[in-house]
Backbone as a ProteinNet text record, in pm:
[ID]
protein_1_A
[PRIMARY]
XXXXXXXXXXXXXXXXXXXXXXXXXXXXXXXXXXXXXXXXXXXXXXXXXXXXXXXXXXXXXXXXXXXXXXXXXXXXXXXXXXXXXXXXXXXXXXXXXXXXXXXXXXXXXXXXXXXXXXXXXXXXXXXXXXXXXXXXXXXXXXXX
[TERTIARY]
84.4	0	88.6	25.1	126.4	75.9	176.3	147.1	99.2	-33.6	-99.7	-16	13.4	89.5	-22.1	31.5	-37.4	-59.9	-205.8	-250.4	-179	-87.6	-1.4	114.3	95.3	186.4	92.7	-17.4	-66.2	-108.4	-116.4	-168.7	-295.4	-374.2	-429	-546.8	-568.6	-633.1	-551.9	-672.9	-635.9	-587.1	-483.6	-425.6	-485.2	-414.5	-517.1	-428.6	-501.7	-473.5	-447.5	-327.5	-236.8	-221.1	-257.5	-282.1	-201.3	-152.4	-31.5	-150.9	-103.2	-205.3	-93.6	-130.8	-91.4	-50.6	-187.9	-226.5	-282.1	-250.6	-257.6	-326	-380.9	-485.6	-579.8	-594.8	-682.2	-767.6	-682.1	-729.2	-839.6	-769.8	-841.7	-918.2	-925.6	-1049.9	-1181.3	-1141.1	-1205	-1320.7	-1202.9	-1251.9	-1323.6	-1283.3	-1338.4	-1498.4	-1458.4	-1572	-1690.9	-1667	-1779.3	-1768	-1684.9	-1764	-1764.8	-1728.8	-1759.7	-1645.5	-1523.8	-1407.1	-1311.1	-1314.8	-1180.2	-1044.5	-971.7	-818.1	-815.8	-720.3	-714.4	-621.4	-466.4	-303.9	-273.5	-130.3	-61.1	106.9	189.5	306.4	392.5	510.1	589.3	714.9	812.5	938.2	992.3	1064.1	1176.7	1285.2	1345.3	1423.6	1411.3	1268.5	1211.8	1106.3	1111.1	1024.5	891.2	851.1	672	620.8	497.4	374.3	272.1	235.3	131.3	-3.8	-124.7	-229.2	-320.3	-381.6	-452.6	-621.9	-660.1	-842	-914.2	-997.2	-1108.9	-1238	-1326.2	-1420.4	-1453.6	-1317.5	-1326.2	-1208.4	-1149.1	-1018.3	-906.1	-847.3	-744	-657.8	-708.3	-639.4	-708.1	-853.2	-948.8	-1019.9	-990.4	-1091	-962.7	-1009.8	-905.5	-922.3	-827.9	-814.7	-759.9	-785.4	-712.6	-559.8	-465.8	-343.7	-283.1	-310.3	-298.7	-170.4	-85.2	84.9	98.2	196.3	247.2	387.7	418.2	599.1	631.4	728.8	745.9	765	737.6	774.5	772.3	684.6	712.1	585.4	524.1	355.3	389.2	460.2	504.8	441.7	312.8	261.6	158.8	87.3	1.9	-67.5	-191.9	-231.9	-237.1	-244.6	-174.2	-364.4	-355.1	-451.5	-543	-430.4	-508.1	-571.2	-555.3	-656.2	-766	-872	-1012.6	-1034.7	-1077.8	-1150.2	-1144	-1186.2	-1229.5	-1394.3	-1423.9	-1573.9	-1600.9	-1717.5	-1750.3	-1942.1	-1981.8	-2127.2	-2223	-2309.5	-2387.1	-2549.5	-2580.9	-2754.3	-2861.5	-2793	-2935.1	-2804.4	-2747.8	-2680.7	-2700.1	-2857.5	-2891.5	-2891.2	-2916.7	-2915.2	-2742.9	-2696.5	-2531.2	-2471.3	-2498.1	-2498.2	-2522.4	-2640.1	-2711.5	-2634.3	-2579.2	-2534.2	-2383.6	-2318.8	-2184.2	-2151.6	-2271.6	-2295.6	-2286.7	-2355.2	-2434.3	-2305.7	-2132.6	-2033.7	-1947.5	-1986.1	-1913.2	-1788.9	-1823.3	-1777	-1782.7	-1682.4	-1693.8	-1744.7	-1890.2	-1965.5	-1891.5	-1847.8	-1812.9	-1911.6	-2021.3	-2113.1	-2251.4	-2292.1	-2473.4	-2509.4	-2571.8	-2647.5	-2681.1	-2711.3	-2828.6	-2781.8	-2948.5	-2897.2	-2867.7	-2759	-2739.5	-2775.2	-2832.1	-2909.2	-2864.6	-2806.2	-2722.2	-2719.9	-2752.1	-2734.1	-2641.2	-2569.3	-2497.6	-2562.6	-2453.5	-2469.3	-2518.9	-2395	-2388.1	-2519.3	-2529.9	-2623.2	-2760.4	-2758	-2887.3	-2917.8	-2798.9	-2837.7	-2770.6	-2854.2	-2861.2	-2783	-2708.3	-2652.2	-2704.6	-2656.4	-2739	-2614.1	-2546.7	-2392	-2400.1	-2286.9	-2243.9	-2093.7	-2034.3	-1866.7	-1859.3	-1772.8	-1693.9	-1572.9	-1480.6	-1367.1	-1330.1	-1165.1	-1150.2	-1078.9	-990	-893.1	-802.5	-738.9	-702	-707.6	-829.4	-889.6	-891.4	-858.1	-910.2	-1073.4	-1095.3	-1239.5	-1254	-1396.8	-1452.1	-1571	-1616.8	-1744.2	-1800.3	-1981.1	-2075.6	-2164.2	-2174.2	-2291.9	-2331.8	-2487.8	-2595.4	-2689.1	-2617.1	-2700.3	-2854	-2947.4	-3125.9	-3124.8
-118.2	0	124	276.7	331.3	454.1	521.5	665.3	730.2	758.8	919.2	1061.9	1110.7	1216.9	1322.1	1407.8	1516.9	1638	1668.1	1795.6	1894	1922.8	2027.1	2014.9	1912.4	1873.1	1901.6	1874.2	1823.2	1997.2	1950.3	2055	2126	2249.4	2306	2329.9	2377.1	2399.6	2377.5	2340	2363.3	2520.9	2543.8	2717.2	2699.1	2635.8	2673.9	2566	2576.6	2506.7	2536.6	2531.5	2603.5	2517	2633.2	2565.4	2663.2	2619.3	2737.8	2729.9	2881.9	2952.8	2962.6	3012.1	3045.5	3209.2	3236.6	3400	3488.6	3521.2	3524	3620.4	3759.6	3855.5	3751.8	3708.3	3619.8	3551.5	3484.1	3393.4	3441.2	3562.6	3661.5	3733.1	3739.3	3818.9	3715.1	3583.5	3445	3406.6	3417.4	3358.1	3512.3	3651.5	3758.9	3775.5	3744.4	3821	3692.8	3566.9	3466.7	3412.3	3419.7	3305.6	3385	3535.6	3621.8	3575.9	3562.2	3528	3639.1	3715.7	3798.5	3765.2	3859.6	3862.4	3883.7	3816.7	3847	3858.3	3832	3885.3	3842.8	3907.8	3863.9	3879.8	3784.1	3765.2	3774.7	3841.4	3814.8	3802.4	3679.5	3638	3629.3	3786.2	3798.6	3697.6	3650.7	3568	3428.4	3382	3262	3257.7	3415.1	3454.7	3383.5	3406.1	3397	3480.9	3447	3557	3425.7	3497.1	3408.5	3496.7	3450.9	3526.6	3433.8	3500.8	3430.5	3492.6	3377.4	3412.2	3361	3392.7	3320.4	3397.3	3321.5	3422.4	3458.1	3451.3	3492.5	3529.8	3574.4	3595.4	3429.8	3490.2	3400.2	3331.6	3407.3	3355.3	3290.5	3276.5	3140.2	3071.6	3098.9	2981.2	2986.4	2840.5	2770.1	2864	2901.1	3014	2903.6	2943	2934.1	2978.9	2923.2	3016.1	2987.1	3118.7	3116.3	3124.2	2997.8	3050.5	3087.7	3170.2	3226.1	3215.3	3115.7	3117.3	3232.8	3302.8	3416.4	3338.9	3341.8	3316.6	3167.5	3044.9	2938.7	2885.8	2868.1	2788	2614.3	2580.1	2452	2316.9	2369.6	2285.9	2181.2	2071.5	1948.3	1944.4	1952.3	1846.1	1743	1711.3	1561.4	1474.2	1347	1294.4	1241.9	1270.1	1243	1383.3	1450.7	1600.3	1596.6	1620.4	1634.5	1748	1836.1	1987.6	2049.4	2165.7	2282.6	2273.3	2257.6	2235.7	2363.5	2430.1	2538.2	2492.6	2564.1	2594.9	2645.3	2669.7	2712	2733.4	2827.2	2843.7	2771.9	2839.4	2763.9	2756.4	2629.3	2551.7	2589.3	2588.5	2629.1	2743.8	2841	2971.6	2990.4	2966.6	3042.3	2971.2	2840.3	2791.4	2856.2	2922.1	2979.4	3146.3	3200.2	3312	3310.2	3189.5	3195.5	3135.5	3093.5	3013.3	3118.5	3242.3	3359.9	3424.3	3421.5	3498.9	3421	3303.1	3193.4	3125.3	3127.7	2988	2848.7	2766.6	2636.8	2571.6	2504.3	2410.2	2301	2215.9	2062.6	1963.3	1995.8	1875.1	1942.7	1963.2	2047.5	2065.7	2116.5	2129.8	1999.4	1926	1827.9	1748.8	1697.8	1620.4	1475.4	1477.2	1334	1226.3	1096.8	1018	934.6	925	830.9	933.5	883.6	984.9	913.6	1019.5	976.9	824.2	747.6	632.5	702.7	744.1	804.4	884.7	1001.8	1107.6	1090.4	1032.8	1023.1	1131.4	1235.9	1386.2	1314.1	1382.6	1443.8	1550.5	1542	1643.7	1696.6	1834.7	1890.2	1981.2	1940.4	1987.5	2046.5	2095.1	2124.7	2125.2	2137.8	2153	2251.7	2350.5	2426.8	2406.2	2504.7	2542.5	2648.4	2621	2814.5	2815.2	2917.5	2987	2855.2	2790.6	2663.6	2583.6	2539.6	2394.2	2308	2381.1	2293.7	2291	2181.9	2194.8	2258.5	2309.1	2375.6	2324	2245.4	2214.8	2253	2284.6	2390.8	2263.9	2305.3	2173.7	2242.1	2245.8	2234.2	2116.8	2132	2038.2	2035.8	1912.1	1942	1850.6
0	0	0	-135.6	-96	36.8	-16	138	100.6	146.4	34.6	90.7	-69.7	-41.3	46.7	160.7	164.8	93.6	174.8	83.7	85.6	177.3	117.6	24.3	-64.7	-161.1	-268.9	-262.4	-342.1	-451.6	-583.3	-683.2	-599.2	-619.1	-545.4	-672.2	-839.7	-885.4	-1070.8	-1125.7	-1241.2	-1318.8	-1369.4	-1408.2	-1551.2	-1664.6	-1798.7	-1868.7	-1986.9	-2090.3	-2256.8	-2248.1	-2358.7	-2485.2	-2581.3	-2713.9	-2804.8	-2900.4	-3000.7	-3129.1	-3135	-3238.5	-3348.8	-3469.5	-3580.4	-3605.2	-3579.1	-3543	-3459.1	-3360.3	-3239.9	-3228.5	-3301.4	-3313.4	-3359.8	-3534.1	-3526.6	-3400.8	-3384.4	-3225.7	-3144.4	-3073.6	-2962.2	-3007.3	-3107.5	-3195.8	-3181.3	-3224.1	-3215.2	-3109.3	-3006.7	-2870.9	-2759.1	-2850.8	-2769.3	-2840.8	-2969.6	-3071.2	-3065.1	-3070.5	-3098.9	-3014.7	-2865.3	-2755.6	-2599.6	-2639.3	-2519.2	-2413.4	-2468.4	-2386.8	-2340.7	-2225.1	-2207.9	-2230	-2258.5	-2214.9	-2101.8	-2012	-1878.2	-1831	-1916	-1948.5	-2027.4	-2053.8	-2168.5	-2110.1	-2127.7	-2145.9	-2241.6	-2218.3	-2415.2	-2342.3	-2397.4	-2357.4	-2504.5	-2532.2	-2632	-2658.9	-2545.2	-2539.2	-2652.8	-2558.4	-2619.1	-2770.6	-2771.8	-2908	-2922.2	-2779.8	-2790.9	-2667.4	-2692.3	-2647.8	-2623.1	-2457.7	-2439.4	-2401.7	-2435.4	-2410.5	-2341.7	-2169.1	-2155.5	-2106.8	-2142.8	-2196.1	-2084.7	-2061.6	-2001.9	-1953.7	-1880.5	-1843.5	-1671.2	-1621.1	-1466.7	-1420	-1319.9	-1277.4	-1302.9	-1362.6	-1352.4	-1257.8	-1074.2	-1061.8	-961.4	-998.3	-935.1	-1020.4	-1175.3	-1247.1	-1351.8	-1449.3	-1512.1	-1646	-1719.1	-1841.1	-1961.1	-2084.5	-2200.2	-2209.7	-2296.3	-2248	-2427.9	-2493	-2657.4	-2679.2	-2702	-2725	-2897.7	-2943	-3027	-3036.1	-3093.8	-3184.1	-3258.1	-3208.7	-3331.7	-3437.5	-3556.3	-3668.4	-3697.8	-3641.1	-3632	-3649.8	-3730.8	-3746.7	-3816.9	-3804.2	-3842.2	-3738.8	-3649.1	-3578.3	-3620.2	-3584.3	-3643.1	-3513.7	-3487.8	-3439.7	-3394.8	-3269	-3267.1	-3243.4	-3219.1	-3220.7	-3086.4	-3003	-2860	-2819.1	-2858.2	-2794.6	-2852.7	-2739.7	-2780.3	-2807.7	-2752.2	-2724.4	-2632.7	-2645.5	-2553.8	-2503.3	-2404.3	-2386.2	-2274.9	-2320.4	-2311.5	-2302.9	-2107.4	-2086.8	-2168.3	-2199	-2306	-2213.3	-2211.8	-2217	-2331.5	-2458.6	-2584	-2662.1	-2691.1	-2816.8	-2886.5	-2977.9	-3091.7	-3106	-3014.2	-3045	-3077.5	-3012.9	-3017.1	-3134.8	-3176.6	-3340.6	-3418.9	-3411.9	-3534.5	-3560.1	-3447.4	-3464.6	-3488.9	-3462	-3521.4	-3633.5	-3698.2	-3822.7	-3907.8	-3884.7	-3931.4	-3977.1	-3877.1	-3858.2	-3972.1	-3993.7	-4066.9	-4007.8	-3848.6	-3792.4	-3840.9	-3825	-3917	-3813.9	-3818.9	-3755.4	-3819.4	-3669	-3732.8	-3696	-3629.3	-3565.5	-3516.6	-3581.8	-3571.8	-3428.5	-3376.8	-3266.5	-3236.3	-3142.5	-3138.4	-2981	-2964.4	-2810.2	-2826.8	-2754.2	-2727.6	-2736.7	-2784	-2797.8	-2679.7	-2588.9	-2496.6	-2330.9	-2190.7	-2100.8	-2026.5	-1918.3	-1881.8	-1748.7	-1753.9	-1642.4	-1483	-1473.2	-1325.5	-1304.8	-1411	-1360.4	-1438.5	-1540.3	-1630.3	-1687.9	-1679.5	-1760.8	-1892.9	-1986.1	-2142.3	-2168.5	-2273.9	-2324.4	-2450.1	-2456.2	-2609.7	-2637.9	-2771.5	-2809.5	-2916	-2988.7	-3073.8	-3063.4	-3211.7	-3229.8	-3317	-3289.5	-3408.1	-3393.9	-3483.4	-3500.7	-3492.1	-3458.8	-3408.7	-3482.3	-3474.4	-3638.3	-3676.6	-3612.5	-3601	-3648.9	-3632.9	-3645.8	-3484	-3375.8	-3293.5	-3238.2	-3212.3	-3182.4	-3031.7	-3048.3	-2949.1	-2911	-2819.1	-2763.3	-2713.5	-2760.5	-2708.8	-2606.7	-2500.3	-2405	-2339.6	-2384.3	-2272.1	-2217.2	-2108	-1984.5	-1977.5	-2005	-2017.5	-1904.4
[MASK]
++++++++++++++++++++++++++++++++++++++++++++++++++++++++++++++++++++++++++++++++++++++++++++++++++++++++++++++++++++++++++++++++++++++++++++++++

């Protein structure tokens, strides 16, 4: 059996989750203009020739943020295949579909609910997917 580490070792909160952009105005234009996301700082390390921007929609330094990295001069990145998404609360799915559809957001997966609920809770989900300047996906869920 092992020793549970203590809680004062232990991580305290999730900080954010960092994804490298291409175009980094693009981006924040993206996530300010079609999903009501603040900037909430920004970093730039000359040295290392990037810029980090981070987003979210509460103080940063009690809820978990986006964190948009920027290579100076370096977009030579792929996708890899184990990353899912960004999943993001929603009031009306369909409504916020229909208006970033309108902006010509790339819908990758229509509005629609779930056909399957969860085990544990027996809640339903009602989703959608887009894309951000990227191509990474973004998941819209509302909870019925």
């Amino acid at each position: 059996m092992t020793t549970p580490i203590p809680a004062t070792v232990l991580p305290k909160r999730i900080l954010y989750t960092m994804i490298r952009v291409s175009n980094l105005e693009d981006s924040i234009a993206f996530y300010q203009e079609m999903l009501g996301i603040s900037e909430l700082g920004r970093e730039t390390f000359p040295e290392a020739k990037f810029t980090a921007v981070f987003m979210g929609y509460g103080d940063r330094t009690t809820h978990p943020v986006i964190e948009l990295t920027y290579n100076w001069g370096d977009n030579s990145y792929e996708h890899g295949t184990r990353y899912g998404n960004l999943s993001l609360a929603v009031n009306d799915v369909y409504a916020l579909e229909a208006h970033l559809k309108e902006r010509g957001v790339e819908i990758l997966r229509p509005a629609g609910v779930l056909p399957i609920a969860s085990t544990e809770t027996g809640t339903k989900h009602t989703l959608a997917f887009i894309a951000d300047p990227d191509g990474y996906r973004v998941e819209l869920m509302q909870s019925i």
